[in-house]
Coordinates of C-alpha atoms in Angstrom, one line a residue:
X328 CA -27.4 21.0 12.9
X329 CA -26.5 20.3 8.8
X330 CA -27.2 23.7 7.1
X331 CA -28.1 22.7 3.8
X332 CA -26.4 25.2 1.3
X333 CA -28.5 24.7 -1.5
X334 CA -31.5 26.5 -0.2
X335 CA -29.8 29.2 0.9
X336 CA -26.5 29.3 -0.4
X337 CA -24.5 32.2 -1.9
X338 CA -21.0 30.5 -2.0
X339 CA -19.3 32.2 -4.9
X340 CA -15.5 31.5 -5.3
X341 CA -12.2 33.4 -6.4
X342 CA -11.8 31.5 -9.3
X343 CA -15.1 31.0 -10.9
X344 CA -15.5 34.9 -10.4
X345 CA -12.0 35.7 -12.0
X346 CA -13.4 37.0 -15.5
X347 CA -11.6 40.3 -15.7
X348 CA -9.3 41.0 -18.1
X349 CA -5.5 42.1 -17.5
X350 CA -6.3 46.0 -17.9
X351 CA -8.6 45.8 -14.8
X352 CA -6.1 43.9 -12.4
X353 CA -4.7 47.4 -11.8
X354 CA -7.7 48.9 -10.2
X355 CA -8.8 45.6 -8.6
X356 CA -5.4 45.6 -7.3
X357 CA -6.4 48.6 -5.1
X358 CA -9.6 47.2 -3.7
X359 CA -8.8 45.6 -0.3
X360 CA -12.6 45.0 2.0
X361 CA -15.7 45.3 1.3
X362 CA -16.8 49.1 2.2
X363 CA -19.6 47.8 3.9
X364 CA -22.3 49.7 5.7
X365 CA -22.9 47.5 8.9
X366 CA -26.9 47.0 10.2
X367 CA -28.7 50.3 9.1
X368 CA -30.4 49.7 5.6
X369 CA -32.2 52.9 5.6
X370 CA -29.1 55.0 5.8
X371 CA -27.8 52.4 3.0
X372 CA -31.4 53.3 0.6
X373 CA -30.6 57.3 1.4
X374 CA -27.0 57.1 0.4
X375 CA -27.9 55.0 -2.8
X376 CA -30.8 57.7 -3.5
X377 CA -27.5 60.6 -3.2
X378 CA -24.9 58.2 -5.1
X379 CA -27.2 57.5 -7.9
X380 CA -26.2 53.4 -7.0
X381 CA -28.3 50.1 -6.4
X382 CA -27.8 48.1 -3.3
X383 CA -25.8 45.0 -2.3
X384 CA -28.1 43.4 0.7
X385 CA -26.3 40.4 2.5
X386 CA -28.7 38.7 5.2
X387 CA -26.5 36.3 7.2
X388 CA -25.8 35.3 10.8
X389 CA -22.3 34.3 12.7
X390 CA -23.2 30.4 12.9
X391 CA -24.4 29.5 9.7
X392 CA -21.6 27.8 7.5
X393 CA -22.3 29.0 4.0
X394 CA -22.0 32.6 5.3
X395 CA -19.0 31.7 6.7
X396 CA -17.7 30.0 3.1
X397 CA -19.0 33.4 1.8
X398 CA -16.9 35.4 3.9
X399 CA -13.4 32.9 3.3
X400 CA -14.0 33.3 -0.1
X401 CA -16.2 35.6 -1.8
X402 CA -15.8 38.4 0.4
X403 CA -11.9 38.3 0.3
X404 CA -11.7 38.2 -3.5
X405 CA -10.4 41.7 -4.9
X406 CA -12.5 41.1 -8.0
X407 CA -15.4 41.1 -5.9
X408 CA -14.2 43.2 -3.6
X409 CA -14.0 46.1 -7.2
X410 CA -17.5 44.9 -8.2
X411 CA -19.1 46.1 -5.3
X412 CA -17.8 50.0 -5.8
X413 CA -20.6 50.3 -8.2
X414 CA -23.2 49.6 -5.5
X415 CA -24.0 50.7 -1.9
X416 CA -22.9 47.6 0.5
X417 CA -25.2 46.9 3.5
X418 CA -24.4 43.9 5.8
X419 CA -27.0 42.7 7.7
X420 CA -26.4 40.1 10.6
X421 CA -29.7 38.4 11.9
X422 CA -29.3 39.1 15.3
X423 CA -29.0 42.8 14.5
X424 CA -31.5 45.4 15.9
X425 CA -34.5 45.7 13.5
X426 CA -32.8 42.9 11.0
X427 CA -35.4 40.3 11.3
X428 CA -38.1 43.2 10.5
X429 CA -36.1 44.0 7.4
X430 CA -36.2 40.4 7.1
X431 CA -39.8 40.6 7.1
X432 CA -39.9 43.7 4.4
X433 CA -37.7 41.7 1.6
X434 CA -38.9 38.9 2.1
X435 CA -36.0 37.1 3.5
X436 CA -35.6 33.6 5.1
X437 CA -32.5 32.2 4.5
X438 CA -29.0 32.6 6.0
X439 CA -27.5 34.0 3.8
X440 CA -29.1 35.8 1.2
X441 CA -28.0 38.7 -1.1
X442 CA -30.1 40.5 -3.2
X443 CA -29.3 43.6 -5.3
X444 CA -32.1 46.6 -4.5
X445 CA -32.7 49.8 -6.3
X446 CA -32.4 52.7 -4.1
X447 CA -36.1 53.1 -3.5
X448 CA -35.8 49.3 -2.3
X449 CA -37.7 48.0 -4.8
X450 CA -35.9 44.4 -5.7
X451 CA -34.0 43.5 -9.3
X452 CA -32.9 40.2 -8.0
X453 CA -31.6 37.6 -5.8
X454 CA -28.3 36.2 -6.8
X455 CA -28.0 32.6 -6.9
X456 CA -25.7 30.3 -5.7
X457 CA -22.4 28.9 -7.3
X458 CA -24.6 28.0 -10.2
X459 CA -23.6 30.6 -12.3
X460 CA -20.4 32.0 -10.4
X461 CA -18.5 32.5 -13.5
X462 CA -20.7 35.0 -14.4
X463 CA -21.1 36.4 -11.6
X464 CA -19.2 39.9 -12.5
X465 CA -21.6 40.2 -15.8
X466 CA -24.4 39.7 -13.5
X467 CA -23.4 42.7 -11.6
X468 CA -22.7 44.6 -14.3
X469 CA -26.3 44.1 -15.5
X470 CA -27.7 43.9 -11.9
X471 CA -26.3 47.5 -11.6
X472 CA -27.9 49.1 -14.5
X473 CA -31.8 47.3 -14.2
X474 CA -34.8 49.5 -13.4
X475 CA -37.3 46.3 -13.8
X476 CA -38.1 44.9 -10.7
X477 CA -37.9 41.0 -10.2
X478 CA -41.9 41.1 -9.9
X479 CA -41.7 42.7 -13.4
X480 CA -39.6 40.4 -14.7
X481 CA -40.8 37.3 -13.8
X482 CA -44.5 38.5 -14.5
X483 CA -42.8 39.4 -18.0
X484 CA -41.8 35.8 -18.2
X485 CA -45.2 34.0 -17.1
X486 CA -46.7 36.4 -20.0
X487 CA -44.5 35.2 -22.9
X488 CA -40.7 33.9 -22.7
X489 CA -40.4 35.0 -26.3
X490 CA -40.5 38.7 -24.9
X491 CA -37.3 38.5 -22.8
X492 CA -34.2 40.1 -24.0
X493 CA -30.5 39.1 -23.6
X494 CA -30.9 41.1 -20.2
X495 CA -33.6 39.6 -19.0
X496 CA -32.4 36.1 -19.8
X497 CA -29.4 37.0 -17.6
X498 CA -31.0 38.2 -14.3
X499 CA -33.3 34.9 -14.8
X500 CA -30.2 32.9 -15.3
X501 CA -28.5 34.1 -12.1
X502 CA -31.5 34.3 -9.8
X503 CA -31.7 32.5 -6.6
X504 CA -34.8 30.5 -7.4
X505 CA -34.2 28.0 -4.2
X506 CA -33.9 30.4 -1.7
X507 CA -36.8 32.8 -2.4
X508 CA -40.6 32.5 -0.1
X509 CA -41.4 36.3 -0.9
X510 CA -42.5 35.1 -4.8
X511 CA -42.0 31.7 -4.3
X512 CA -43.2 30.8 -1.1
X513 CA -44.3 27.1 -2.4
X514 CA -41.3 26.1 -4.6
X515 CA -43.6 24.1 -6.7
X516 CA -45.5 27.1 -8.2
X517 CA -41.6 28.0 -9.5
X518 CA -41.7 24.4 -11.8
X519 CA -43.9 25.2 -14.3
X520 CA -42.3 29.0 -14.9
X521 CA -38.6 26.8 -14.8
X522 CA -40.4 24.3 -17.1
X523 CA -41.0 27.0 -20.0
X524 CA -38.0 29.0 -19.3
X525 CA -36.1 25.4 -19.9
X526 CA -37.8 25.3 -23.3
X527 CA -37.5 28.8 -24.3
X528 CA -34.1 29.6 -23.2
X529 CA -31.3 30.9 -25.9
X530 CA -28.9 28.4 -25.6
X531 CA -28.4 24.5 -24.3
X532 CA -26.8 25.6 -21.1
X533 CA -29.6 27.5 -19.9
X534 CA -32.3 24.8 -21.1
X535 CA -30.4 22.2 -19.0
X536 CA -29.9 24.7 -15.7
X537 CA -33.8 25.7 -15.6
X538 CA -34.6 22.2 -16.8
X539 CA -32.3 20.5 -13.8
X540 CA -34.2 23.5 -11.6
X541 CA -37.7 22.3 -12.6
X542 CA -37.2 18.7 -11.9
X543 CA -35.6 19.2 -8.5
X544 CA -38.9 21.3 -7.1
X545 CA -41.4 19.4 -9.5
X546 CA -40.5 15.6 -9.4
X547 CA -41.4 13.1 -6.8
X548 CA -39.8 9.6 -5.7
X549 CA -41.7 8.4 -8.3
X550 CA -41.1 9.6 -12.1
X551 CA -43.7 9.8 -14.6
X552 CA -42.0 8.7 -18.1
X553 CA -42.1 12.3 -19.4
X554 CA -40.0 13.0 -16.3
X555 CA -37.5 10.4 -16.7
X556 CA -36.7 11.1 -20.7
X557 CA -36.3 14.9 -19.5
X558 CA -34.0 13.6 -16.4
X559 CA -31.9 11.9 -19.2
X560 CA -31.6 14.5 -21.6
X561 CA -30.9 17.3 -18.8
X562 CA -28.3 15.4 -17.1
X563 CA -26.9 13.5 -20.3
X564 CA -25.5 16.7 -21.8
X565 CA -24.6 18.5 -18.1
X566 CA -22.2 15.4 -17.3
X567 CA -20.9 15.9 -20.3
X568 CA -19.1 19.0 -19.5
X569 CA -16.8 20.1 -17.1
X570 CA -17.7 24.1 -17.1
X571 CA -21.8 22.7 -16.4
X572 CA -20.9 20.7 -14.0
X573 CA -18.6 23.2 -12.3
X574 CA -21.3 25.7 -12.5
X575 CA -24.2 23.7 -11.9
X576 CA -22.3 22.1 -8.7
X577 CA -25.2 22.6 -5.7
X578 CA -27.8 21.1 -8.2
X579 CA -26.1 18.0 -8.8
X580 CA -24.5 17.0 -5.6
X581 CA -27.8 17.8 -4.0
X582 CA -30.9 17.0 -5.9
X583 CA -29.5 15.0 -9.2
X584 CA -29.0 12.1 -7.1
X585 CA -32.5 11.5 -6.1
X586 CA -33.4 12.2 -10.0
X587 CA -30.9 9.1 -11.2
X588 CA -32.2 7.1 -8.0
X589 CA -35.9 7.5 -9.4
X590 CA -35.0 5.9 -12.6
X591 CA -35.9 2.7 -13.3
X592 CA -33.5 -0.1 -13.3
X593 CA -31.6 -0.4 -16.6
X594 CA -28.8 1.3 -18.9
X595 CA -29.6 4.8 -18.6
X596 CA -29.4 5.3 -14.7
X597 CA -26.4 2.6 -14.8
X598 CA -24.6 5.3 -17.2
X599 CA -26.0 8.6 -15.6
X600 CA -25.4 6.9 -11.9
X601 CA -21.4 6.6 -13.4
X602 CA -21.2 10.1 -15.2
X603 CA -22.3 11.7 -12.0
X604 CA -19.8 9.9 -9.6
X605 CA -16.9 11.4 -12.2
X606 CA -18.9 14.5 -11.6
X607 CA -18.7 14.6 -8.4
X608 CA -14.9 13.7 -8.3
X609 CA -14.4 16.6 -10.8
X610 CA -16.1 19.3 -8.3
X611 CA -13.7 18.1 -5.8
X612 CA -10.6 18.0 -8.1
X613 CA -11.5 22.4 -9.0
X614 CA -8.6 24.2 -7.3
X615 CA -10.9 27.1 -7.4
X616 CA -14.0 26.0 -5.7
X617 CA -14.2 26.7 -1.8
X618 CA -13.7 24.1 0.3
X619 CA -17.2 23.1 1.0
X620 CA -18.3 22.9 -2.3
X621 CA -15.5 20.5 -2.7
X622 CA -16.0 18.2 0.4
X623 CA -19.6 18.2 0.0
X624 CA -19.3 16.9 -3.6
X625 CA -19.2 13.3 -1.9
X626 CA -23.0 13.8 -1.1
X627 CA -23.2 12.4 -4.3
X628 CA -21.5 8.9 -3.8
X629 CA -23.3 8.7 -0.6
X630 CA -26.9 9.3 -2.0
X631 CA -26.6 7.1 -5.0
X632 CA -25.0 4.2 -2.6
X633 CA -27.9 4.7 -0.2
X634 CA -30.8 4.2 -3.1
X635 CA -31.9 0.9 -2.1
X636 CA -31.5 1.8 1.9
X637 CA -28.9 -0.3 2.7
X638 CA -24.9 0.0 4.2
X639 CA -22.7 2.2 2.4
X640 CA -20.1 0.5 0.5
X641 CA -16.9 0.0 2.0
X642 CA -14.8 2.2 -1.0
X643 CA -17.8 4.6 -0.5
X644 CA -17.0 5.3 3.5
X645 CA -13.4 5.0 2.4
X646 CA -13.5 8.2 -0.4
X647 CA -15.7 10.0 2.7
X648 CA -12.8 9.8 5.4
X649 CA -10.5 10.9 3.0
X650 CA -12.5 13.7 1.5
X651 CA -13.3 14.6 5.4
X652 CA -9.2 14.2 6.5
X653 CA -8.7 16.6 3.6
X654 CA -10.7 19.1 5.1
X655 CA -9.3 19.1 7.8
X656 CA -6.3 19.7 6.5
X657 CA -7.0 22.7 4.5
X658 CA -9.1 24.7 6.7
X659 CA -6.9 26.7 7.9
X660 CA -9.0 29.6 9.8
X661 CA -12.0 30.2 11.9
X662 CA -14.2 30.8 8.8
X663 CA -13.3 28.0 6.9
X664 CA -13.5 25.4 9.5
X665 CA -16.7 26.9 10.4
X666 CA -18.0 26.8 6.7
X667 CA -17.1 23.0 6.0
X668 CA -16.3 21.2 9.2
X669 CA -20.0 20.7 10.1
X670 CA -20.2 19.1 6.4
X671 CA -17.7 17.0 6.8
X672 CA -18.9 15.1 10.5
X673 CA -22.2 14.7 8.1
X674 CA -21.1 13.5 5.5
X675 CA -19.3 10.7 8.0
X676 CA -22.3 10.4 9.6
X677 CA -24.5 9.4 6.3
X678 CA -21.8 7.1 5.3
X679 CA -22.1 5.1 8.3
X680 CA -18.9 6.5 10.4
X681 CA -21.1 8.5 13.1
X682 CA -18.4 8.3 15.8
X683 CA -15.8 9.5 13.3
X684 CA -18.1 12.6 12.6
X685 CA -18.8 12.9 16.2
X686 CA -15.1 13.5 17.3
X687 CA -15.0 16.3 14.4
X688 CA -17.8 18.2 16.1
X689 CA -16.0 17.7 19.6
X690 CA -12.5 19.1 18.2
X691 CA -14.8 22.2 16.8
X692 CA -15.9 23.2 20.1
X693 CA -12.7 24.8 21.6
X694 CA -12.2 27.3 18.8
X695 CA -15.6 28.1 17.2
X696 CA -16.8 31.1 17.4
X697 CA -20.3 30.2 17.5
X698 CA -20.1 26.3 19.4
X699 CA -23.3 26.2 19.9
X700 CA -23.8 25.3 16.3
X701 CA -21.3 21.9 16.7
X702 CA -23.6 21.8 20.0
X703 CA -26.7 20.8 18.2
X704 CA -25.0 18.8 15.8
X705 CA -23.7 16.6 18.3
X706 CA -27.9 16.7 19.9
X707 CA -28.4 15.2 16.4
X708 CA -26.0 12.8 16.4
X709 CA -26.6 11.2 20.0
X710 CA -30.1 11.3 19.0
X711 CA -29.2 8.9 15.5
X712 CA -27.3 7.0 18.0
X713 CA -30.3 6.2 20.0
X714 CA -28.5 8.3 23.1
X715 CA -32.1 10.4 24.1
X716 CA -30.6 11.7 27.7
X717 CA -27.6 13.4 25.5
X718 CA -29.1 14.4 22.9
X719 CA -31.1 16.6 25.2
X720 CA -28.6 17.7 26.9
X721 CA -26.5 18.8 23.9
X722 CA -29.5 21.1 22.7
X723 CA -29.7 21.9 26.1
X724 CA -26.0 23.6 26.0
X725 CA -26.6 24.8 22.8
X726 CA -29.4 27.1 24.0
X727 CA -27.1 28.2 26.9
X728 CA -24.0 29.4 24.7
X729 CA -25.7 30.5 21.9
X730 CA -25.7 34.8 21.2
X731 CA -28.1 37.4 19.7
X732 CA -32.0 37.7 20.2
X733 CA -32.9 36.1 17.0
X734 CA -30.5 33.0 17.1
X735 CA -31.6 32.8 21.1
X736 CA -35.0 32.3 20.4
X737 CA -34.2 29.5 17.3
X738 CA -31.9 27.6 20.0
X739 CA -34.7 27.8 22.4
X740 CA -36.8 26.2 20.2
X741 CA -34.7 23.3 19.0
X742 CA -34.0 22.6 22.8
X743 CA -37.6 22.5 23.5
X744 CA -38.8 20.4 20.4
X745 CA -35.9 18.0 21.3
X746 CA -38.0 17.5 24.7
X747 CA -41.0 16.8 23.2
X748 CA -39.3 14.3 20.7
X749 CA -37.9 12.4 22.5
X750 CA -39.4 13.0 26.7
X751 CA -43.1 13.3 25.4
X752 CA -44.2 12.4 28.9
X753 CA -42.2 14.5 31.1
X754 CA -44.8 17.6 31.1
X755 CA -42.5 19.2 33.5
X756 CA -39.4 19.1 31.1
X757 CA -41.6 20.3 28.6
X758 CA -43.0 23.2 29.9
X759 CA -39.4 24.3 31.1
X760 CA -37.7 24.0 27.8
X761 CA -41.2 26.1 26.4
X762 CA -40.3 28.9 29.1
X763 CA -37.1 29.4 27.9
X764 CA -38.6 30.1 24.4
X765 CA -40.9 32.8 25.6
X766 CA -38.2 33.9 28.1
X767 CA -36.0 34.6 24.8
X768 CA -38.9 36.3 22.7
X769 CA -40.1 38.4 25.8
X770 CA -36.6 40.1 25.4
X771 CA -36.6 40.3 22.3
X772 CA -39.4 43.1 22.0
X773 CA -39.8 44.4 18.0
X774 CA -38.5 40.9 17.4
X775 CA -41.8 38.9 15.9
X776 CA -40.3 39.0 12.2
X777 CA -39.8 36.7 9.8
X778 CA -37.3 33.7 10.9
X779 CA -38.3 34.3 14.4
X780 CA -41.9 34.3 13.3
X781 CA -41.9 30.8 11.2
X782 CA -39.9 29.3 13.4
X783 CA -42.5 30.6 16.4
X784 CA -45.8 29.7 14.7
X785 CA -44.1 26.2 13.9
X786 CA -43.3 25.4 17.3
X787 CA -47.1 26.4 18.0
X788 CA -47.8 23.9 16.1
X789 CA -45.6 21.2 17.4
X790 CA -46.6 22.3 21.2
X791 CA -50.2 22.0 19.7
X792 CA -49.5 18.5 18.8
X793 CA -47.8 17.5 21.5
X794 CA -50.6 18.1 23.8
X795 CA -52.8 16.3 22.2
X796 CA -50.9 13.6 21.7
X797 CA -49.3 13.3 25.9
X798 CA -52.6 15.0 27.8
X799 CA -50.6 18.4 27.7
X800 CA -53.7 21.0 27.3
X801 CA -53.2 22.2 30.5
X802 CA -49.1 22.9 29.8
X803 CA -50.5 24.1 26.5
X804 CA -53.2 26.5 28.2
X805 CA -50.4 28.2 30.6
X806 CA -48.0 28.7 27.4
X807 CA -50.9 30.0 25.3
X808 CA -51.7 32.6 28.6
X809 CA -48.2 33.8 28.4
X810 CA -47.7 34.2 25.0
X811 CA -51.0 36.5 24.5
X812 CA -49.5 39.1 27.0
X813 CA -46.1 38.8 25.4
X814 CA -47.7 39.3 22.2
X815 CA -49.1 42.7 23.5
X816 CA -45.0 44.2 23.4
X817 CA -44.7 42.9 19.9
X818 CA -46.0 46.3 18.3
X819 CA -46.9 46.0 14.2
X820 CA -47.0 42.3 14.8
X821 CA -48.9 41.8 17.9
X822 CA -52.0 40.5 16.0
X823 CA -50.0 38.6 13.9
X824 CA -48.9 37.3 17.5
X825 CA -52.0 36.5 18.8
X826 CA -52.7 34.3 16.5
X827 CA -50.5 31.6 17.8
X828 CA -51.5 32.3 21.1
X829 CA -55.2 31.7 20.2
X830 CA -54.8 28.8 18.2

């Protein structure tokens, strides 16, 4: 089950935070933890109200591996750790009681998120991902002393870029523009705002992060030629420097391989192909960055070998093992291993070593805390490997040892759509793996809330299509039956409930 970290990835790291100068390291030295205030964000809003401080907001789950890279680094780092005394710290675990209906109010999808409120709730941003992590204790500083809201701001910024201060250009520079569906719930609608902030932005560092942004949510497998002169120019001065690179790290071992790929044959995407391979090698090399960033730097190598679809080269599969050993290596705790270990049997995977991936996510199972995550994986993997019967079986376990209401409910449903993937004709297998879903929301009363409800009115829609691809409208019928008078215990969101059932 690859958890993409770009999307929703806060991974900040000890390093690129460390900005503080040697008369602070005496009353970081004192911070130890996070004072965090655990599940109840309305007692967090009333005690930010009394303090006179904005709010830290972390939305994360047990499983998912970039909240587990948070927690190994960011949330261990003293620096950090001093940062957050100027703000009221509320952790908020998915499977919580009422989480996913906070969920719901901010707007929140993504494991993790963390976005900084003012004590009223009203949002000044989201924080981004390692884009900007050596800024990150400016940011704060700023984020702690805004009264314009994010909806403000960005308004502000559709109006007129020439309007926004130093300030401004800040918050916009850190904000977590990937992982966002309360303003940008189609990413495209952010490309043309990322286009002009690209052109109006006060220095080339900034033009060449919004203008990297804009092309990854804008451009298609297909560039137009406007597109591939701006790929050029954006990544031709990146690559050229180590801090950009550093800082830019998601962007480019994620989505800048697909922008090279897309550019026609000839010098330019022979150069830029070469200057991001040393990029990616220079990601790994950063002491500071977390482990995952690191291991998942070979994304790169692997995207640009797979262009034309064919086998990974031989010294490309040999950089992966290593990369993947390495990690191995080095994670040394629960939190780590469950931050970059999934990576790594992915990354083997893509590069053509499945079985060596495979026995990665088998060695995981004995000590994770959450197995069920490795679980799935391994569903994915026996399903690549052609192995329907296991692959089943795998989600199958997963569902069975996974915990909380909220991650119950998504295991449910990744059992269930594995059944109608691959056993379309076994109505009976179907409409079991289906029961287990509404088994999991029927105890989860209250629970209809954002994840839970994307992830519910999605499998509605596969069910939907499933029946009328394998003569299931009577399965369908029963489900529908059920759902409606579950829907009825759903409170606010029974109507909202009733919708799928109808459907």
């Amino acid at each position: 089950m690859r958890y993409t970290t770009v999307a929703a990835a806060f991974a900040l790291t000890l390093a690129t935070a460390a900005c503080q100068n040697g008369s602070d390291q005496a009353e970081v030295a004192q911070a130890s933890e996070i004072a965090w205030r655990h599940g109840d964000v309305a007692d967090a809003l009333t005690e930010a109200k009394e303090a006179g401080k904005p709010v830290i907001l972390y939305w994360g789950a047990v499983w998912c591996p970039p909240c587990n890279q948070m927690k190994a680094t960011l949330f261990r780092d003293p620096e950090f750790i001093a940062e957050t005394q100027n703000f009221i710290p509320v952790y908020l675990d998915g499977d919580t009681e009422g989480a996913q209906r906070w969920g719901e109010q901010f707007g929140i999808s993504g494991y993790p998120t963390v976005i900084i409120l003012q004590p009223d709730g009203t949002e000044i941003t989201r924080i981004a991902s390692a884009t900007m992590a050596g800024e990150l204790p400016h940011l704060l500083e700023v984020a702690a002393k805004r009264t314009t809201s994010i909806e403000t701001l960005l308004a502000k910024a559709r109006a007129n870029t020439a309007n926004l201060d130093k300030e401004d250009w800040t918050i916009l520079g850190g904000f977590d523009w990937m992982n966002d569906p309360k303003h940008f719930s189609d990413l495209t609608k952010a490309g043309t705002l990322l286009g002009r902030l690209a052109q109006s932005a006060p220095t080339p560092e900034l033009q060449r992060r919004f203008g990297l942004l804009a092309l990854a949510v804008e451009a298609d497998d297909t560039l137009t030629a406007e597109q591939q002169a701006r790929v050029e120019r954006v990544l031709g001065g990146m690559l050229e420097d180590k801090d950009e690179i550093l800082a830019n790290r998601q962007e480019l071992t994620y989505y800048a391989p697909d922008l090279v790929n897309a550019l026609p044959a000839g010098e330019a995407r022979e150069r830029l192909t070469g200057k991001l391979i040393e990029a990616g090698d220079t990601i790994f090399a950063a002491d500071g960055l977390s482990l995952t960033d690191r291991v998942d730097a070979a994304n790169i190598d692997i995207a640009l070998a797979n262009s034309n679809g064919g086998k990974v080269p031989a010294d490309v599969l040999a950089k992966v093992r290593e990369r993947a050993e390495w990690a191995d290596a080095h994670a040394k705790d629960k939190q780590q291993r469950q931050s970059v270990m999934d990576d790594a049997a992915y990354l083997l995977k893509d590069a053509g070593d499945i079985e060596a991936g495979r026995k990665i996510l088998l060695g995981e199972l004995e000590t994770s805390e959450a197995p069920y995550y490795y679980m799935s994986s391994l569903a994915d993997f026996a399903e690549a490997q052609g192995k329907d019967a296991e692959a089943i079986d795998w989600a199958h376990k997963a569902y069975e040892a996974s915990r909380g209401p909220a991650t119950r409910v998504q295991w449910a449903i990744s059992w269930s759509n594995y059944v109608m993937r691959l056993t379309p004709k076994d109505k009976k297998a179907v409409e079991a793996s289906a029961q287990a879903v509404l088994a999991e929301l029927a105890k989860n009363q209250e629970g209809y809330f954002q994840r839970t409800r994307v992830k519910i009115d999605k499998w509605g829609q596969s069910l939907a299509e499933w029946a009328a691809k394998n003569g299931g409208s009577e399965v369908l019928d029963g489900l529908r039956t059920e759902m409606a008078e579950l829907c009825t215990k759903q409170g606010g969101k029974a109507e909202s409930c009733q919708s799928w059932a109808k459907a």
